[in-house]
mmCIF file of C-alpha atoms and ligand atoms in Angstrom:
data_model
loop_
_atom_site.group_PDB
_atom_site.id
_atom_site.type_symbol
_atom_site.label_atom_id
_atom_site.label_comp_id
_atom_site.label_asym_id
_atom_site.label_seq_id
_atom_site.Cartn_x
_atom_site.Cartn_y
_atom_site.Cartn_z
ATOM 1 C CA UNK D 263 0.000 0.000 0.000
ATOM 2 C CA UNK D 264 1.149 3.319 -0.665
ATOM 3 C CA UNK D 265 1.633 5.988 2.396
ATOM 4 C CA UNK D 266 -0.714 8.561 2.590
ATOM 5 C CA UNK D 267 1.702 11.832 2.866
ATOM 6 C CA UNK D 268 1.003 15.313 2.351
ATOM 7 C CA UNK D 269 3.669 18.055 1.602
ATOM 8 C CA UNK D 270 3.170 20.475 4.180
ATOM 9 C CA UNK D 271 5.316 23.355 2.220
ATOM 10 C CA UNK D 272 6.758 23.130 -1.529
ATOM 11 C CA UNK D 273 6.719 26.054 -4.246
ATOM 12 C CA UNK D 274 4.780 24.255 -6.998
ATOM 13 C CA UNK D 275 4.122 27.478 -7.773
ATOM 14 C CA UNK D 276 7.732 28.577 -8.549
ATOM 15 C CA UNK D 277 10.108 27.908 -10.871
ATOM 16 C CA UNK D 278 11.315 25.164 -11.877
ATOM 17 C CA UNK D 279 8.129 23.473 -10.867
ATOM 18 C CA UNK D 280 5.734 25.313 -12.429
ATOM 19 C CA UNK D 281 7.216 24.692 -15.742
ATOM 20 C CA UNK D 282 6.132 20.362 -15.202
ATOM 21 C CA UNK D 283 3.845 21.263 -12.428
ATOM 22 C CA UNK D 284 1.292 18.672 -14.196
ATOM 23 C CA UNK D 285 4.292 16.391 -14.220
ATOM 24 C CA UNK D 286 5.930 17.139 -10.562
ATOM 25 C CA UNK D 287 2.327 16.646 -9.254
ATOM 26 C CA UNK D 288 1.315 12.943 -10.912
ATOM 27 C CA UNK D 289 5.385 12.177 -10.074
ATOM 28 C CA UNK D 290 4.452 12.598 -6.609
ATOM 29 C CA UNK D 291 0.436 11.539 -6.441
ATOM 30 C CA UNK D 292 2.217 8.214 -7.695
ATOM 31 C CA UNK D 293 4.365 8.617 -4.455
ATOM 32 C CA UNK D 294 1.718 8.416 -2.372
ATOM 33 C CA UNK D 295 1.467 12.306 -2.077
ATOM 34 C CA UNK D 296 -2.355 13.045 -1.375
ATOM 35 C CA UNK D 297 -1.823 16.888 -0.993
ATOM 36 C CA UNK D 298 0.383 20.435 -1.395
ATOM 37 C CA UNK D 299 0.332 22.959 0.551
ATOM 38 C CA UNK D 300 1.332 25.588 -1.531
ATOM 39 C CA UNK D 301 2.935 28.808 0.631
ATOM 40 C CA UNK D 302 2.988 32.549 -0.763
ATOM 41 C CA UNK D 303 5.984 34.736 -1.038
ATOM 42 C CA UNK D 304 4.838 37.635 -2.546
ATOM 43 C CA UNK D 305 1.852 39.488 -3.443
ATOM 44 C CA UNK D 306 2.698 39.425 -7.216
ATOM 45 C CA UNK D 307 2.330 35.371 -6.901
ATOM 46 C CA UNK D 308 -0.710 35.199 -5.024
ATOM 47 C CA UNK D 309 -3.106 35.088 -8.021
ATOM 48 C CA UNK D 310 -0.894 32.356 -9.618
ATOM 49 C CA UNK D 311 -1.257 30.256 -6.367
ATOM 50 C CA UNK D 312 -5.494 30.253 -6.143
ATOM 51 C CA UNK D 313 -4.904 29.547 -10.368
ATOM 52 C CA UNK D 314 -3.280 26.111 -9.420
ATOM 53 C CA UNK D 315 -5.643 25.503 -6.328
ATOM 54 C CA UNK D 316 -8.459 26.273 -8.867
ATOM 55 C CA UNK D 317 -7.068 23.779 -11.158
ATOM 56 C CA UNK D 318 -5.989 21.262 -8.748
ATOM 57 C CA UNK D 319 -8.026 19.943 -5.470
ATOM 58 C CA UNK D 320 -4.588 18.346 -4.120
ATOM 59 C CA UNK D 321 -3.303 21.995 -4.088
ATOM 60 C CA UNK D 322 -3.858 23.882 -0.095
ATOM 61 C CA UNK D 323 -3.328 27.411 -0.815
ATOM 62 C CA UNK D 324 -1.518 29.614 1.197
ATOM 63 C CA UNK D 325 -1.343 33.358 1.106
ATOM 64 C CA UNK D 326 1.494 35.990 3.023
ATOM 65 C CA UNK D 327 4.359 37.753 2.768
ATOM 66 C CA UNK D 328 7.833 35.984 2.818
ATOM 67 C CA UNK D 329 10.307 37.878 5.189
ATOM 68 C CA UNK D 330 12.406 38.412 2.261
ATOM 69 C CA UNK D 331 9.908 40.750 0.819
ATOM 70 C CA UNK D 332 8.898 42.020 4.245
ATOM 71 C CA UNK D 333 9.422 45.556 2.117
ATOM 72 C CA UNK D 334 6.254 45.287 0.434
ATOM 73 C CA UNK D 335 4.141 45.429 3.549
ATOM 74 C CA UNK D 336 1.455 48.462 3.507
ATOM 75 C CA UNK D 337 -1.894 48.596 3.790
ATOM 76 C CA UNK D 338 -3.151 47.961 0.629
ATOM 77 C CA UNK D 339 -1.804 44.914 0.736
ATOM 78 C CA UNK D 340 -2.614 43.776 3.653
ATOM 79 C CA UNK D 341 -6.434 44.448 2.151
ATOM 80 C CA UNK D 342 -5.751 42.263 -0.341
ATOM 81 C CA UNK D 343 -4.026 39.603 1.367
ATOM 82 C CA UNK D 344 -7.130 39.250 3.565
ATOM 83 C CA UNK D 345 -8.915 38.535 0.215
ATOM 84 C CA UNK D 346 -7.094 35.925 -0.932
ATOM 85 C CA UNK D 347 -6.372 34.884 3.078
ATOM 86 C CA UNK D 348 -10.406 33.604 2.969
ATOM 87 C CA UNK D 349 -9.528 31.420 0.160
ATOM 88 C CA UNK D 350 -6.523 29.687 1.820
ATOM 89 C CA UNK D 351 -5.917 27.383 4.581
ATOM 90 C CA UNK D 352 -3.556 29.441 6.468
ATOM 91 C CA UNK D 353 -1.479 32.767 5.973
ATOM 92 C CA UNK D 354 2.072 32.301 5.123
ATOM 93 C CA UNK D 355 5.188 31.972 4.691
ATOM 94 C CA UNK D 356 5.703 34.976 7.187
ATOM 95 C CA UNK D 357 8.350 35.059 9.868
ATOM 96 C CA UNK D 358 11.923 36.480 10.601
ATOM 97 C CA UNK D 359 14.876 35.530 9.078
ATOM 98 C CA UNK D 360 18.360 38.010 9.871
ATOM 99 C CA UNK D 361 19.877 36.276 6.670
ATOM 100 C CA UNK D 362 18.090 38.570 4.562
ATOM 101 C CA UNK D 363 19.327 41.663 3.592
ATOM 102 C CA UNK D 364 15.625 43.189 4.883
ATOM 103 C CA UNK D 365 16.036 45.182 8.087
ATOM 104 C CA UNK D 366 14.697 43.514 10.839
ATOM 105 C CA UNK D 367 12.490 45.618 12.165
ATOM 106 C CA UNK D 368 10.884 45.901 8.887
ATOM 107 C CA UNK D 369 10.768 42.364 9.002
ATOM 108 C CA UNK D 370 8.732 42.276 12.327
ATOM 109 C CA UNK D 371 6.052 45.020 11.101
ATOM 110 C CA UNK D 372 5.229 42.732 8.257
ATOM 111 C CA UNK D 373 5.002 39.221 10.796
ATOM 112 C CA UNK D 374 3.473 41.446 13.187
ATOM 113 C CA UNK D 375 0.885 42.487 10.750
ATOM 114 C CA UNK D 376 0.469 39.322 9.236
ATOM 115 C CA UNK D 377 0.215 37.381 12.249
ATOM 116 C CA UNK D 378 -2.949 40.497 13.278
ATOM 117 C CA UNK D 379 -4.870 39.441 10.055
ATOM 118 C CA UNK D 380 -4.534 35.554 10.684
ATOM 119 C CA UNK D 381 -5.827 35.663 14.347
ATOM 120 C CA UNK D 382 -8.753 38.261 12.889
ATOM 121 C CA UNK D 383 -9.536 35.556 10.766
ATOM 122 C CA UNK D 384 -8.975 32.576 12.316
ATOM 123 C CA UNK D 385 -6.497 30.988 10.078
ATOM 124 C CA UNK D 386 -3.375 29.408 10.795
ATOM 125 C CA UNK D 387 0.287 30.502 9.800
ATOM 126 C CA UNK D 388 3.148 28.702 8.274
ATOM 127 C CA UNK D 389 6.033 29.998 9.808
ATOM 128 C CA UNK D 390 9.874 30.757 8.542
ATOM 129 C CA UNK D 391 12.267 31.123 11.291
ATOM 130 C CA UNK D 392 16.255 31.042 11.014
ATOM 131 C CA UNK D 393 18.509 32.292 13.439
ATOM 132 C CA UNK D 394 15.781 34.248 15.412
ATOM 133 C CA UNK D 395 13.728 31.267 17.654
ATOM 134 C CA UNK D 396 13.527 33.615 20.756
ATOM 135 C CA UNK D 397 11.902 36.932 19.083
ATOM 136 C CA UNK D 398 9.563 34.674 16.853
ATOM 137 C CA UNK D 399 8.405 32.973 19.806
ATOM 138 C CA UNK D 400 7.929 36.573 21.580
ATOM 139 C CA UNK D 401 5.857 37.986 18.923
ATOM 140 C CA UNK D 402 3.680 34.840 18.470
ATOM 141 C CA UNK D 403 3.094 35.224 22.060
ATOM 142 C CA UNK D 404 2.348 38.529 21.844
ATOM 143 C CA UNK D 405 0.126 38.559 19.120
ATOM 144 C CA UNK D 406 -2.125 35.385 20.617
ATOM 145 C CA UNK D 407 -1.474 33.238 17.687
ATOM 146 C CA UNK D 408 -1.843 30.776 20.232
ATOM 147 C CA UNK D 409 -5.374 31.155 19.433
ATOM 148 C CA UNK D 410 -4.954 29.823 16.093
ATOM 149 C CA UNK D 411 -1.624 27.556 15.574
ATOM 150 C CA UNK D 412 0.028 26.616 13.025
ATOM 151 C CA UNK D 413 3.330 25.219 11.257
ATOM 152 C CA UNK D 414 7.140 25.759 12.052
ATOM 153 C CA UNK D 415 8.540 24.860 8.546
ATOM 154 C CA UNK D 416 11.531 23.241 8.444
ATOM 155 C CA UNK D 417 12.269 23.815 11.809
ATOM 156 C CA UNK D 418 16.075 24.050 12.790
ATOM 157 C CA UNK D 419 16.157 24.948 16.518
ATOM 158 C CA UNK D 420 16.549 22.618 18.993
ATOM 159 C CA UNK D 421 14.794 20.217 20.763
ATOM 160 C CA UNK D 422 13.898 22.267 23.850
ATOM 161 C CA UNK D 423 12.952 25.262 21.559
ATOM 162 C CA UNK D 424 10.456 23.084 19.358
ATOM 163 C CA UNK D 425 8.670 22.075 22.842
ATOM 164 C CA UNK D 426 7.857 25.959 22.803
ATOM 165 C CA UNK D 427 6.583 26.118 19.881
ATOM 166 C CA UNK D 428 4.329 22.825 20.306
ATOM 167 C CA UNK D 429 3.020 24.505 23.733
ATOM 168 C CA UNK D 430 1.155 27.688 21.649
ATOM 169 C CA UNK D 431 -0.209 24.998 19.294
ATOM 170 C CA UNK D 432 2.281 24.625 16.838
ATOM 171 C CA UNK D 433 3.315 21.609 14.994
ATOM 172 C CA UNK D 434 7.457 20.846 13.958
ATOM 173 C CA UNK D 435 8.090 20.372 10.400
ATOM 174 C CA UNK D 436 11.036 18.167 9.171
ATOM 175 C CA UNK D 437 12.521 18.534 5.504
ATOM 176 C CA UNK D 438 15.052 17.064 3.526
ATOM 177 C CA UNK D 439 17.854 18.458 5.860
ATOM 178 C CA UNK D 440 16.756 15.069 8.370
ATOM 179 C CA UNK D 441 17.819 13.179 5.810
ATOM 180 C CA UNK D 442 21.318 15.075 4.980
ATOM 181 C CA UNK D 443 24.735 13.335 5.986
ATOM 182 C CA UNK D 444 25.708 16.068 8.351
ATOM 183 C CA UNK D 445 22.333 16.304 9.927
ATOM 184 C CA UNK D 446 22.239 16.694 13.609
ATOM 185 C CA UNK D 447 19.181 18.750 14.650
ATOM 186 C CA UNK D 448 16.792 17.412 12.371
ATOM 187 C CA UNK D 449 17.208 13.982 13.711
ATOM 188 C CA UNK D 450 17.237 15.293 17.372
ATOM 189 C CA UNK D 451 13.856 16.432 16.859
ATOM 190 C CA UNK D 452 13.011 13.344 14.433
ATOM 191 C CA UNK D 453 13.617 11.083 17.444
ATOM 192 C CA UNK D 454 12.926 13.076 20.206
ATOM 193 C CA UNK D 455 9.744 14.860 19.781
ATOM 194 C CA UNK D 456 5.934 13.125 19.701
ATOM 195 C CA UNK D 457 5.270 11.964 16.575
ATOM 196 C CA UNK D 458 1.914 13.756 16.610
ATOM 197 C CA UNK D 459 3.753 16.847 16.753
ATOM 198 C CA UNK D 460 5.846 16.730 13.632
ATOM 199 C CA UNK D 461 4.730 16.895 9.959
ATOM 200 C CA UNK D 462 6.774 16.652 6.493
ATOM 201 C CA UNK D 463 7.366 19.074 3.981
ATOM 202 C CA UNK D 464 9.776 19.143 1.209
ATOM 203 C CA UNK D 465 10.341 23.209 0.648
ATOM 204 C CA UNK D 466 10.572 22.178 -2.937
ATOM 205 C CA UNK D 467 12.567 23.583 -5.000
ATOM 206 C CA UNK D 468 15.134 24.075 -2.282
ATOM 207 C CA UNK D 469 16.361 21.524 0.862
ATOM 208 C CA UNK D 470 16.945 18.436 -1.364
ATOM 209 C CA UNK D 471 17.373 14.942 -0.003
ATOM 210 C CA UNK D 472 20.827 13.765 0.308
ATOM 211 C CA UNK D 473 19.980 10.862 -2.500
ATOM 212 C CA UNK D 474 19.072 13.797 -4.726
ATOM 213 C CA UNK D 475 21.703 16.399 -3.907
ATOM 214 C CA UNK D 476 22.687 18.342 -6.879
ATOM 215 C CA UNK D 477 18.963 18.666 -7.963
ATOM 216 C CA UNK D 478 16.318 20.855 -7.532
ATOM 217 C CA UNK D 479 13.975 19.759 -5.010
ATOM 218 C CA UNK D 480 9.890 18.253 -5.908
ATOM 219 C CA UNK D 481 7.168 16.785 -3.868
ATOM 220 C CA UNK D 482 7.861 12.901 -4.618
ATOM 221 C CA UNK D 483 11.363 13.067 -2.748
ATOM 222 C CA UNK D 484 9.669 13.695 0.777
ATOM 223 C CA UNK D 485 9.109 9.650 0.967
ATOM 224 C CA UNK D 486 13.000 10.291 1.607
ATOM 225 C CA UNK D 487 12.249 12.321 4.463
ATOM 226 C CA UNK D 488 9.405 10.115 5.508
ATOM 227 C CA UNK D 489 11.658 7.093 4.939
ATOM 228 C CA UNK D 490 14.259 8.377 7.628
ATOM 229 C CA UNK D 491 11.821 9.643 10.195
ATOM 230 C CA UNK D 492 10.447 6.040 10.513
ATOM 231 C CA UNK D 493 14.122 4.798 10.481
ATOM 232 C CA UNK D 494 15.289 6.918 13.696
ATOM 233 C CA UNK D 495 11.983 5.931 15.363
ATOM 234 C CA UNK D 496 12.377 2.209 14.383
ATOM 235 C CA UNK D 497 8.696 2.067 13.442
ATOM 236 C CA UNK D 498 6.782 1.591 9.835
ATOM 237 C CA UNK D 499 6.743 4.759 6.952
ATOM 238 C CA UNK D 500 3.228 3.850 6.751
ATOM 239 C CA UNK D 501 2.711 5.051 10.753
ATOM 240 C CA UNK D 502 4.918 7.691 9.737
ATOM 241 C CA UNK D 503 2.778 8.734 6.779
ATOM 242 C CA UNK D 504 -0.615 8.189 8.543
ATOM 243 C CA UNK D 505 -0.024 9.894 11.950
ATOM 244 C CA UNK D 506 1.971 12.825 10.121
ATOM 245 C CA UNK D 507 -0.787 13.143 7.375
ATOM 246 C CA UNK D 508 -3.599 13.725 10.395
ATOM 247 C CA UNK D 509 -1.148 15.924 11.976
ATOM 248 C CA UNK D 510 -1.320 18.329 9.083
ATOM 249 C CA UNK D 511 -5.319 18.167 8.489
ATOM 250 C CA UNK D 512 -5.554 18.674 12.328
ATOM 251 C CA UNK D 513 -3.301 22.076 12.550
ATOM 252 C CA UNK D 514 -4.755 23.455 9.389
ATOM 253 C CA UNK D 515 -8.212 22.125 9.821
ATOM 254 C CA UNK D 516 -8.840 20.489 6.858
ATOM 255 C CA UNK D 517 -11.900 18.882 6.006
ATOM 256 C CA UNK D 518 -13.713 22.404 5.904
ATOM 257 C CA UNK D 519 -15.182 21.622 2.773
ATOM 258 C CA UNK D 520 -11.221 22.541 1.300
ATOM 259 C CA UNK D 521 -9.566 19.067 1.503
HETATM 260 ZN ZN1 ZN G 117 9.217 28.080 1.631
#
């Protein structure tokens, strides 16, 4: 039997992808891949995003503002992201990430007011986070998301910092990096964490499994990720799939009529 997996956070939207997207998605449907959620990055790709969920009842739309652009934020913007937020199944990818050349402060304004449109609205948020665990877990306690949850996508804190995140309701996410030869974190929280707090994403195009490296990333390659989650636990890919799958409808609520 094939595992039932969903990708909790790949750019089918984005080249390369888009290019095959009819390809990339039967490539990974024939992986066992039931379902894409599909994060924004920019306002200028939103309307290509609800295109492909239009087309495609696999594809979970989500809308926001990338910390990379965190420049764009202003209020007509913000109006329309809470249009397109109403056709999604959370807001994101939003977050802080000092690797960008985007001042930080900037950077919070836009989570900030991201984060203020998702609680108004009920919808959870996909969250990017590098090198800034403590201040994103400020602000999200700030701003109650609490009160709505969500995803930490590809998560690379620690152990002790994920159990933060899973007490205001979030869920871990591991990528392709579990799966990479240097890997240390990612298979801390692989083995460490409840399995009913972690789901799988690929981040496709980028975070390629080791088996792959040298390629851009796509959907089918997170049984390679599912395949070495179920390895450090020393149980079945099909638990992995099954619990990890329910994990994903439960923090986004699926099964609103959506998915
Ligand atoms: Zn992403």
């Amino acid at each position: 039997m094939k595992p039932a997996l969903i990708d909790s956070h790949c750019h089918l939207d984005q080249e390369p992808l888009i290019s095959g997207v009819r390809h990339f998605m039967q490539e990974a449907a024939a992986a066992g891949v039931q379902a894409f959620v599909v994060p924004g990055l920019h306002p200028d790709g939103w309307r290509g995003i609800a295109a492909l969920a239009a087309e495609n009842r696999s594809v979970l739309p989500a809308y926001g503002i990338h910390p990379m652009h965190a420049g764009c934020i202003n209020d007509e913007n913000l109006d329309r992201l809470r249009e397109f937020a109403i056709l999604g199944v959370a807001i994101g990818e939003i977050g802080l990430d000092p690797a960008y050349q985007v001042p930080l402060i900037l950077q919070e304004t836009a989570f900030r007011e991201q984060l203020r449109v998702a609680v108004n609205l009920g919808l959870p948020v996909l969250i990017h986070c590098r090198h800034a665990f403590n201040k994103v877990l400020t602000i999200l306690r700030e701003e109650s998301t609490n009160q709505v949850g969500g995803i930490m996508h590809a998560f690379s804190g620690s152990v002790e910092m994920a159990r933060e995140f899973i007490r205001l309701g979030f869920a871990i996410s591991i990528s392709g990096a579990v799966t990479w030869n240097n890997a240390v974190k990612p298979l801390h929280l692989a083995r460490e964490l409840l399995l009913e707090h972690l789901v799988l994403e690929t981040d496709a195009p980028d975070m390629t499994p080791e088996l792959y490296r040298g390629a851009f990333n796509r959907p089918a390659w997170i049984t390679e990720t599912a395949q070495r989650v179920a390895e450090v636990r020393g149980i079945s890919l099909e638990d992995v799939a099954r619990i990890t799958t329910d994990n994903v409808r439960r923090v986004l609520r699926l099964g609103r009529g959506s998915a």
